[in-house]
PDB file of C-alpha atoms in Angstrom:
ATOM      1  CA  UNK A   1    -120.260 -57.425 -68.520  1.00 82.00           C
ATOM      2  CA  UNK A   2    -122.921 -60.323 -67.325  1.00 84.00           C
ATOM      3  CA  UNK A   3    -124.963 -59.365 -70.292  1.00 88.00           C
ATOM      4  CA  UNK A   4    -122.342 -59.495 -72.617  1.00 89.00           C
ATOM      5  CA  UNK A   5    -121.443 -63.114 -71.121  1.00 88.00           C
ATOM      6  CA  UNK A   6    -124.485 -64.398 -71.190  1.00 91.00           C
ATOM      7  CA  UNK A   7    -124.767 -63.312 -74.777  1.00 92.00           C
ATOM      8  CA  UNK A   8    -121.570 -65.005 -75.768  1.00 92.00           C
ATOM      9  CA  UNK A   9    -122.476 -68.071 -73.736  1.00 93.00           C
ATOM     10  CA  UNK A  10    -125.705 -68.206 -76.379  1.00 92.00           C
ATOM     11  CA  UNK A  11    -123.854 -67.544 -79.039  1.00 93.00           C
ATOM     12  CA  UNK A  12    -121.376 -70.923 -78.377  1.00 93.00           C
ATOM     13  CA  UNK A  13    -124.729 -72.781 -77.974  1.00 93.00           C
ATOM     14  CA  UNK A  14    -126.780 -71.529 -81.245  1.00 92.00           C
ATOM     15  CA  UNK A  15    -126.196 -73.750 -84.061  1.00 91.00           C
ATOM     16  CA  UNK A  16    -128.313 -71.138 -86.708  1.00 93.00           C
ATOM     17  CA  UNK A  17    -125.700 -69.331 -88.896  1.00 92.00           C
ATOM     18  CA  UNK A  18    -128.690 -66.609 -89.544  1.00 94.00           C
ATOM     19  CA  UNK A  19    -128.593 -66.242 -85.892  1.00 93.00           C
ATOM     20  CA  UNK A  20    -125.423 -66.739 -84.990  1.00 94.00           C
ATOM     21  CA  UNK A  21    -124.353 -64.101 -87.811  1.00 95.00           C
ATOM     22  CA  UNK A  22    -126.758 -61.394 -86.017  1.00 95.00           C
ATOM     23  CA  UNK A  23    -125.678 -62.320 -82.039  1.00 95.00           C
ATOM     24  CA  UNK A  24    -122.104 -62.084 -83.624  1.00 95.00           C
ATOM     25  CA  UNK A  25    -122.879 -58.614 -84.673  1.00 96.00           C
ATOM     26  CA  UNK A  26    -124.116 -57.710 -80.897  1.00 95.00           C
ATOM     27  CA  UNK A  27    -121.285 -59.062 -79.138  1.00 95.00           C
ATOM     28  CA  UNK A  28    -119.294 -56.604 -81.451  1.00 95.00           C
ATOM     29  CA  UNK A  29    -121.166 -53.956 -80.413  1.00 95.00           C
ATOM     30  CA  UNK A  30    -121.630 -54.666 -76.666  1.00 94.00           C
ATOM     31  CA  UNK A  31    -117.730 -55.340 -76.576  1.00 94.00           C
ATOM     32  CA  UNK A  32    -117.276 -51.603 -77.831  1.00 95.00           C
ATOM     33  CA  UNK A  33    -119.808 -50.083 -75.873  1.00 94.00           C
ATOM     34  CA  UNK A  34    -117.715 -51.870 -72.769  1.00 91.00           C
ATOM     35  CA  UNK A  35    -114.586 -50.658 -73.886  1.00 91.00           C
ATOM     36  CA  UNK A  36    -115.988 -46.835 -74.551  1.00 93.00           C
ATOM     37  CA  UNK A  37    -117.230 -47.193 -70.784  1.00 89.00           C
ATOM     38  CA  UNK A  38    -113.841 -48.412 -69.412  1.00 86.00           C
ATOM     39  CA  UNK A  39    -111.580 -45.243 -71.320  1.00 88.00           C
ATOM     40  CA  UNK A  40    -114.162 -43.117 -70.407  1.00 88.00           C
ATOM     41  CA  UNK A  41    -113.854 -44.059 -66.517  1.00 82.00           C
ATOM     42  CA  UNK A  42    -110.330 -43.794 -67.121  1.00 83.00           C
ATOM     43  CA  UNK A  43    -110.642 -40.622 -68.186  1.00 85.00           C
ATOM     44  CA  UNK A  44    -112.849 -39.637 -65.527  1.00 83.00           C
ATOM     45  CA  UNK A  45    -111.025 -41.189 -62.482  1.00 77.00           C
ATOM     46  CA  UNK A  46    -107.311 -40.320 -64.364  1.00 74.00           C
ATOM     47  CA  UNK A  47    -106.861 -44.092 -62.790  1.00 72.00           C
ATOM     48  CA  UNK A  48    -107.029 -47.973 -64.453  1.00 70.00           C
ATOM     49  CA  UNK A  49    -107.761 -49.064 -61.642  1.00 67.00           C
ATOM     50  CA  UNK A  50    -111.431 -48.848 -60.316  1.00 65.00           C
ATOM     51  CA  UNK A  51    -112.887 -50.112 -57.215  1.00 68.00           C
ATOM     52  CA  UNK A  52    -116.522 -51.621 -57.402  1.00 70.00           C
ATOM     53  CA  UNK A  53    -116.865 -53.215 -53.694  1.00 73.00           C
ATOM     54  CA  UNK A  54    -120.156 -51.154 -52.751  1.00 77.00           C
ATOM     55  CA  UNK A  55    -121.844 -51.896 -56.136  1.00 73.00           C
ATOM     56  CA  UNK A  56    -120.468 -55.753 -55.517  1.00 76.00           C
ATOM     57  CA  UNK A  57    -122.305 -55.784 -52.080  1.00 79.00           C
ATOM     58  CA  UNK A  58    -125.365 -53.756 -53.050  1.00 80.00           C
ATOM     59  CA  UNK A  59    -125.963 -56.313 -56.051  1.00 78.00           C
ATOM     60  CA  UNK A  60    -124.998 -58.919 -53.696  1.00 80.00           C
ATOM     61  CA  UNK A  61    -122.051 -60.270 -56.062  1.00 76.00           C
ATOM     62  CA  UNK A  62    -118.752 -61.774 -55.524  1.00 77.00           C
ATOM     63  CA  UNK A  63    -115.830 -61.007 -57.787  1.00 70.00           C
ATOM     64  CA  UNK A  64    -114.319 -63.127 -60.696  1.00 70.00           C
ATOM     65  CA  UNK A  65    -111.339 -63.228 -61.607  1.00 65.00           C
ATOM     66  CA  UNK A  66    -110.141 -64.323 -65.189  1.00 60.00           C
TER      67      UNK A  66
END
């Protein structure tokens, strides 16, 4: 999820459509590949809800909310 916002945050900055066209075309992608993750830990886990606290402390970030 970082990587995918740090790819969108270049995307609002590049001003190339070539570019732009191809970093559309991996937000696409990485936006799937996140949402293939999330029904598959649903799956998994038979639960929505997933708890990430120990991965939050071991990479030493806090949660955000939007």
């Amino acid at each position: 999820v970082q990587t995918f916002r740090k790819l969108e945050e270049c995307y609002d900055q590049i001003t190339q459509a070539q570019k732009r066209r191809v970093l559309r075309q991996v937000l696409d992608g990485a936006i799937g590949r996140i949402i293939e993750l999330k029904h598959e830990m649903i799956a998994l886990e038979m639960s929505e809800y997933h708890f990430f606290d120990d991965v939050l402390q071991d990479l030493k970030l806090t949660p955000v909310f939007r």
